[in-house]
XYZ file of C-alpha atoms in Angstrom:
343
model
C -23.794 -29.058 0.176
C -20.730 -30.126 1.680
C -18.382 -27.478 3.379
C -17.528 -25.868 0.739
C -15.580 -27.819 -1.792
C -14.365 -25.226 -4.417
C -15.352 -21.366 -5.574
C -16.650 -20.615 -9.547
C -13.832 -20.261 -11.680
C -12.532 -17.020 -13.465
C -14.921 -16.965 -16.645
C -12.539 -15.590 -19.494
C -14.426 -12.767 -20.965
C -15.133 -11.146 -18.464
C -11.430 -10.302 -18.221
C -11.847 -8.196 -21.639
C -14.758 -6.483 -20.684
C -13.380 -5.193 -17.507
C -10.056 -4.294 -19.141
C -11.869 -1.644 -21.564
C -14.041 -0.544 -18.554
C -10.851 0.440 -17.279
C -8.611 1.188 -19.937
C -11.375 4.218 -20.061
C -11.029 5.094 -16.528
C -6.745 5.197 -17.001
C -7.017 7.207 -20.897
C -3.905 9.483 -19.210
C -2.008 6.727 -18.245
C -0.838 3.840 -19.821
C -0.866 0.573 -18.963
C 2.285 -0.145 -16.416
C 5.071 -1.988 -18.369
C 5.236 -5.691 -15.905
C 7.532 -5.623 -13.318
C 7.921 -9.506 -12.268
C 8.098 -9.651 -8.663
C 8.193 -11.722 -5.352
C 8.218 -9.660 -1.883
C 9.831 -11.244 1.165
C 7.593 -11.406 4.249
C 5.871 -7.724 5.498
C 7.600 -5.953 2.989
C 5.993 -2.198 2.264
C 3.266 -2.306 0.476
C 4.730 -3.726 -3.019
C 7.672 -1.244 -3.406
C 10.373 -2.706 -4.825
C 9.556 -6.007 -5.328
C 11.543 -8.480 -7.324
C 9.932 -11.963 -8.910
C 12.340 -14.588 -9.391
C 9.813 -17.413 -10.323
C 10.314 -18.562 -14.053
C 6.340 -17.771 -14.451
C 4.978 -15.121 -17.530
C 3.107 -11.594 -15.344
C 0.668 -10.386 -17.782
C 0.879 -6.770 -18.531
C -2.808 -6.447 -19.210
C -4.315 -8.016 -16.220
C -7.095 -6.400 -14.929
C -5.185 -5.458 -11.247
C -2.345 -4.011 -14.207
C -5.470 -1.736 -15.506
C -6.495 -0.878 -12.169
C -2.814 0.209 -10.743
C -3.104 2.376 -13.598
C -6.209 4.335 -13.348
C -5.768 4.516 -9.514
C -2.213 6.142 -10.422
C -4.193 8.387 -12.786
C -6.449 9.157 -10.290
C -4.015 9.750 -7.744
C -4.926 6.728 -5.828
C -0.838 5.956 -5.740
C -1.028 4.446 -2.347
C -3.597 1.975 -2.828
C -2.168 1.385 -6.529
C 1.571 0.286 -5.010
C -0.413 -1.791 -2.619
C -2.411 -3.690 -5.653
C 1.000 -4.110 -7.354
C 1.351 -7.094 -5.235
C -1.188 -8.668 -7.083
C -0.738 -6.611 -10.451
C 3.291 -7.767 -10.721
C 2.828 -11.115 -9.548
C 2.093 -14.320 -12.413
C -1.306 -15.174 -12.598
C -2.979 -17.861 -14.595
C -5.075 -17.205 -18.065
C -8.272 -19.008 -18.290
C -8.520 -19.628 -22.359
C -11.718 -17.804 -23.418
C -14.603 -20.044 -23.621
C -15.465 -18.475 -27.679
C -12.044 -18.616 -29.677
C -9.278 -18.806 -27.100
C -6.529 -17.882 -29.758
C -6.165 -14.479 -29.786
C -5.763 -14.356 -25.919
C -3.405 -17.285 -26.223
C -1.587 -16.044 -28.689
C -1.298 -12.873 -27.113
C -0.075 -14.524 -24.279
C 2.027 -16.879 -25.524
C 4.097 -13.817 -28.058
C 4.599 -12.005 -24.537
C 5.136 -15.184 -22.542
C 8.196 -16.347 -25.164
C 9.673 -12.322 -25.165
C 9.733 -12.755 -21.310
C 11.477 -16.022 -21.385
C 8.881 -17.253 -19.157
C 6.137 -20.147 -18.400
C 2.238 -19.111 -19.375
C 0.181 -20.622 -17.101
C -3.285 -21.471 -18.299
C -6.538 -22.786 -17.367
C -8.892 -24.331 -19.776
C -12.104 -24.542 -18.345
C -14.782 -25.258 -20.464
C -16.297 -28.473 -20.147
C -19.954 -29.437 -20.932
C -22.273 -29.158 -18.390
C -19.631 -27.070 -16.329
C -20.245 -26.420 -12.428
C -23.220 -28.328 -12.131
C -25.595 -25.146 -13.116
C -24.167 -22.807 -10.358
C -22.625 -19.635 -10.490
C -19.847 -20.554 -13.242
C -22.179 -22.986 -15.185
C -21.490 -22.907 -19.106
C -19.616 -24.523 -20.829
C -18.923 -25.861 -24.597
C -22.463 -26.848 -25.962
C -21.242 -30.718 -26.508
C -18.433 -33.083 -26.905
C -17.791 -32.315 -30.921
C -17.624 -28.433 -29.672
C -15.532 -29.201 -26.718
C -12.974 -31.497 -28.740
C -13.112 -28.446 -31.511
C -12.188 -25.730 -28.291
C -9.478 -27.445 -26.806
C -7.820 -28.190 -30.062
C -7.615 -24.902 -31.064
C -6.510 -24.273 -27.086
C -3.612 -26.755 -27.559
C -2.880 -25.449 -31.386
C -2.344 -21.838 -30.392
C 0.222 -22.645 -27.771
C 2.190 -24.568 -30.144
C 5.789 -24.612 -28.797
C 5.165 -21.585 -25.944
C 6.436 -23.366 -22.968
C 3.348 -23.481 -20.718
C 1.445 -25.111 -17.935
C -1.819 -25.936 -18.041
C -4.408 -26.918 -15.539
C -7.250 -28.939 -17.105
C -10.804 -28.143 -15.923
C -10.932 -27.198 -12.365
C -13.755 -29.029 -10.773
C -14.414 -31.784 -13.679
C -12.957 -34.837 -11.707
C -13.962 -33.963 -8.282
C -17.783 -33.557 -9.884
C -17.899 -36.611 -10.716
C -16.421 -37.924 -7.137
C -19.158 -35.934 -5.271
C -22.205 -37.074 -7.401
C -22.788 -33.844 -8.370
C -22.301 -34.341 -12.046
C -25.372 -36.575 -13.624
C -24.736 -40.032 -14.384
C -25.213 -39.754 -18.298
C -22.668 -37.430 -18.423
C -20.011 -39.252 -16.424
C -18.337 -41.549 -19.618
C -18.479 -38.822 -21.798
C -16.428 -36.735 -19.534
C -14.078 -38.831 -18.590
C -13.061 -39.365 -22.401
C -13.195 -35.844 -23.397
C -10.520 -35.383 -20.450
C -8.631 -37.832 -21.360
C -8.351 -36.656 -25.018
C -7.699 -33.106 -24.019
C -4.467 -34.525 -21.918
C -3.396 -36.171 -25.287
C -4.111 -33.465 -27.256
C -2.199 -30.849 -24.750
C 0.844 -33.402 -24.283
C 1.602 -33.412 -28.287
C 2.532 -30.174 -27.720
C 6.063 -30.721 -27.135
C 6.332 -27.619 -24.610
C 3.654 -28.100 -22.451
C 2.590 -29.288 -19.156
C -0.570 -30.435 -17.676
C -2.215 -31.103 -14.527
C -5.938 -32.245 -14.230
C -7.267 -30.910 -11.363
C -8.363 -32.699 -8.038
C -10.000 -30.521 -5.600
C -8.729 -29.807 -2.415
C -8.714 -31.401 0.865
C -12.073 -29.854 2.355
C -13.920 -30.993 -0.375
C -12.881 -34.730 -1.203
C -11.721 -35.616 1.933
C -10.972 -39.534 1.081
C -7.743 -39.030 -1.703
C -8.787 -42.620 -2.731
C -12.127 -41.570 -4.254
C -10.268 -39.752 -6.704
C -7.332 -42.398 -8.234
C -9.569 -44.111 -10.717
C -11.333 -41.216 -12.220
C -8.082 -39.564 -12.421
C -6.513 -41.964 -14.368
C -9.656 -42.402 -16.203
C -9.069 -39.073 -17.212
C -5.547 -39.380 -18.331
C -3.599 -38.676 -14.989
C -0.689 -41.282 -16.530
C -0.212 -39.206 -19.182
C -0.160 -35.856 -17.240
C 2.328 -34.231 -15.671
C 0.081 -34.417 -12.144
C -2.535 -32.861 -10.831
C -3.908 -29.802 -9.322
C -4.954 -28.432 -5.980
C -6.754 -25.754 -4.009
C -8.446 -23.984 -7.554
C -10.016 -20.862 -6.390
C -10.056 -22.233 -2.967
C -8.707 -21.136 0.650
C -6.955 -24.638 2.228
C -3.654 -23.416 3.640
C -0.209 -24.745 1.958
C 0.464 -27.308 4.590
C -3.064 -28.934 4.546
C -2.563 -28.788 0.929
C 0.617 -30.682 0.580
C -0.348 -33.530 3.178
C -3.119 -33.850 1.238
C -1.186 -34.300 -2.345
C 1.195 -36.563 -0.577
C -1.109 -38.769 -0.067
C -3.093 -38.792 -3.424
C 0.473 -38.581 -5.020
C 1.563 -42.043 -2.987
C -2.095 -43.510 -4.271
C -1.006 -42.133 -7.679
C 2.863 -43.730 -8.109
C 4.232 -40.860 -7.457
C 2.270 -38.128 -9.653
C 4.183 -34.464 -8.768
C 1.369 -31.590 -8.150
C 0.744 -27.842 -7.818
C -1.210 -25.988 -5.071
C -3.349 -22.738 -6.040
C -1.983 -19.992 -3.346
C -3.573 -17.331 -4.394
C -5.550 -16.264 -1.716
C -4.709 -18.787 1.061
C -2.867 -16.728 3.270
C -4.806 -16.462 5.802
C -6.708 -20.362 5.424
C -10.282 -20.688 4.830
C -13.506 -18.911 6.749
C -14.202 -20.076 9.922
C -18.033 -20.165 10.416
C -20.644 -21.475 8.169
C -18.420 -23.828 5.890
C -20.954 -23.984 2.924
C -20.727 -20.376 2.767
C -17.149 -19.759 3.488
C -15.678 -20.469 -0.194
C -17.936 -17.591 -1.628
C -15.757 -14.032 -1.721
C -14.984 -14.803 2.590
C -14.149 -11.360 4.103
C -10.749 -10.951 5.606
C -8.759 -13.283 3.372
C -5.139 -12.317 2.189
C -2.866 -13.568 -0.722
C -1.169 -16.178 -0.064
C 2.741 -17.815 -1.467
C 3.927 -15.835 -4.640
C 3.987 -18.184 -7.056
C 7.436 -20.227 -7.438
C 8.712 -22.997 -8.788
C 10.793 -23.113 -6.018
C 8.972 -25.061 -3.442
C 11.087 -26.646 -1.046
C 9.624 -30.129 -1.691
C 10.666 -32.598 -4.086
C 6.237 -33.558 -4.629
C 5.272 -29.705 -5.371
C 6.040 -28.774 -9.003
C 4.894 -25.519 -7.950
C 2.795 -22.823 -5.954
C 0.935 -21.250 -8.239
C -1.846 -18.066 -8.640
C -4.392 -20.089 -10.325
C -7.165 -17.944 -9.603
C -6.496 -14.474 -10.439
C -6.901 -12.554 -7.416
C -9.950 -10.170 -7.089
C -12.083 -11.990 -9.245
C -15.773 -12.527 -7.637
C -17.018 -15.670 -6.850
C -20.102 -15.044 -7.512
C -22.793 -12.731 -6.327
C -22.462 -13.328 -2.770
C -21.382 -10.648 -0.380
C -22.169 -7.788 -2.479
C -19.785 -9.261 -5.572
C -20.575 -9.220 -8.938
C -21.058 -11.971 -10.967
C -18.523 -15.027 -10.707
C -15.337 -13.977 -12.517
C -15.674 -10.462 -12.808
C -12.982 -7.931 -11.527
C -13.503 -6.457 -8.355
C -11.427 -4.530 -7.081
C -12.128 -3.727 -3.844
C -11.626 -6.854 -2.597
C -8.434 -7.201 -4.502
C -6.829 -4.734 -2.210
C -8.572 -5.957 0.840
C -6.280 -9.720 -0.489
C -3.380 -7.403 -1.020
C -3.328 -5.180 1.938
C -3.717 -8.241 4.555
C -0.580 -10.287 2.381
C 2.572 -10.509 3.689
C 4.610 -12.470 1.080
């Protein structure tokens, strides 16, 4: 394979299972109420942190879970450090069964807040190709009936949406089989219609990142194929480890190619850039890596909507490296991202 274009994607029920796992582990402690925060550069170990982006922190995250059974447990130094992940906005990737409880959930919390949910709906036949995050609704009628009931459960939440990491760049790379290349493209498309009635809500169709479709121009006419004009941009770096800069060349470009289309960069743990080494290995759970940009609206460029956690940091990969399976909590290597951070 190519050096390695993107990582498997959070899969959303794995984020319930771990959260009883844990809620056992924490029974005499409760959940920490969400503190919202953003730390300037090497501050100690997330004490005092304040977040001033306009995105929703959800209270039952898994890293929330863990800060409180490590408190229980009288892990409190290694707890404050995982705050900097546990604090911090992360994205919710809509359960691939009935996403509207969790949405709901979400959204009731989200609107309290006075914040943006961020959300990923991943769930597109044939999903990943068959690797390690492969799934997916069964067909198109199932898929249509999924991300209708997505887009009905946010209703008027404000919220931001990326639409099925990997789907476009699939079919740039060959990787996704040629019967299944029409059918995707309209299923896309209709999900970006059916996500933009809401009247609330933003969306951005994801496009890789800049290791793994090198040539922006590949991707223009599936993009708009898939309903990029109707879309409020696109997406980059999902789950991978391209640093900010490289990242925002890289839209600049595809943005020019595109009139103009804004986009958002995944940060979460691109602090410290990708794996050097053996690049078809390096975008599998890569040792040493550190959180990158809290996520902000507030970007500094006119073409970045926003930085954004789109991954949720110290979810596995895959088994690779001693992880579990791809989107399970681990939280080992959640510290390990928030120890080496220093945003």
């Amino acid at each position: 394979m190519p050096a390695r274009r993107r990582s498997p994607r959070s899969r959303p029920a794995t984020l319930l299972t771990a959260a009883l796992a844990l809620t056992a582990a924490a029974a005499c402690s409760p959940a920490p109420t969400a503190q919202p925060e953003s730390a300037p550069p090497h501050h100690p170990a997330g004490v005092g942190l304040v977040d001033d982006s306009p995105f929703w922190v959800d209270p039952q995250s898994d890293a929330a879970r863990q800060v409180a059974a490590w408190e229980a447990q009288g892990r409190n130094s290694d707890a404050q450090v995982l705050r900097r992940i546990a604090d911090r906005p992360m994205a919710l990737w809509g359960p691939a069964g009935d996403p509207g409880p969790e949405i709901r959930r979400a959204g009731a919390s989200a609107r309290a807040a006075g914040r943006t949910l961020v959300l990923v709906a991943y769930n597109i036949p044939y999903r990943d190709c068959g690797q390690h995050s492969a799934g997916g609704a069964r067909d198109a009628a199932a898929y249509r009936s999924w991300i209708g009931a997505f887009a009905d459960n946010i209703a008027d939440t404000k919220a931001l949406v990326v639409l099925e990491p990997d789907a476009v760049p699939h079919l740039v790379d060959g990787c996704t089989q040629a019967g299944h290349r029409d059918e995707r493209l309209r299923l896309l498309s209709e999900a970006v219609d059916r996500l933009k009635r809401n009247k609330n809500t933003k969306v951005y169709l994801d496009a890789g990142n800049p290791a793994w479709i090198p040539d922006q121009r590949k991707l223009v006419d599936p993009l708009y194929k898939a309903g990029l004009d109707r879309a409020d941009g696109f997406a980059l770096n999902v789950s991978n480890f391209q640093p900010s800069a490289a990242g925002r060349e890289y839209g600049a470009a595809l943005s020019q190619a595109t009139k103009g289309k804004h986009f958002v960069i995944d940060t979460s743990r691109n602090g410290d850039g990708p794996l050097r080494g053996d690049r078809d290995q390096a975008w599998c759970n890569p040792p040493g890596r550190a959180l990158g940009t809290p996520p902000t609206d507030g970007t500094g460029d006119p073409l970045v909507d926003a930085y954004l956690w789109i991954k949720r940091p110290g979810e596995s990969d895959g088994t690779c490296r001693g992880g579990p399976p791809a989107g399970k909590w681990w939280p080992d290597y959640a510290l390990g991202l928030a120890r080496r951070a220093t945003d």
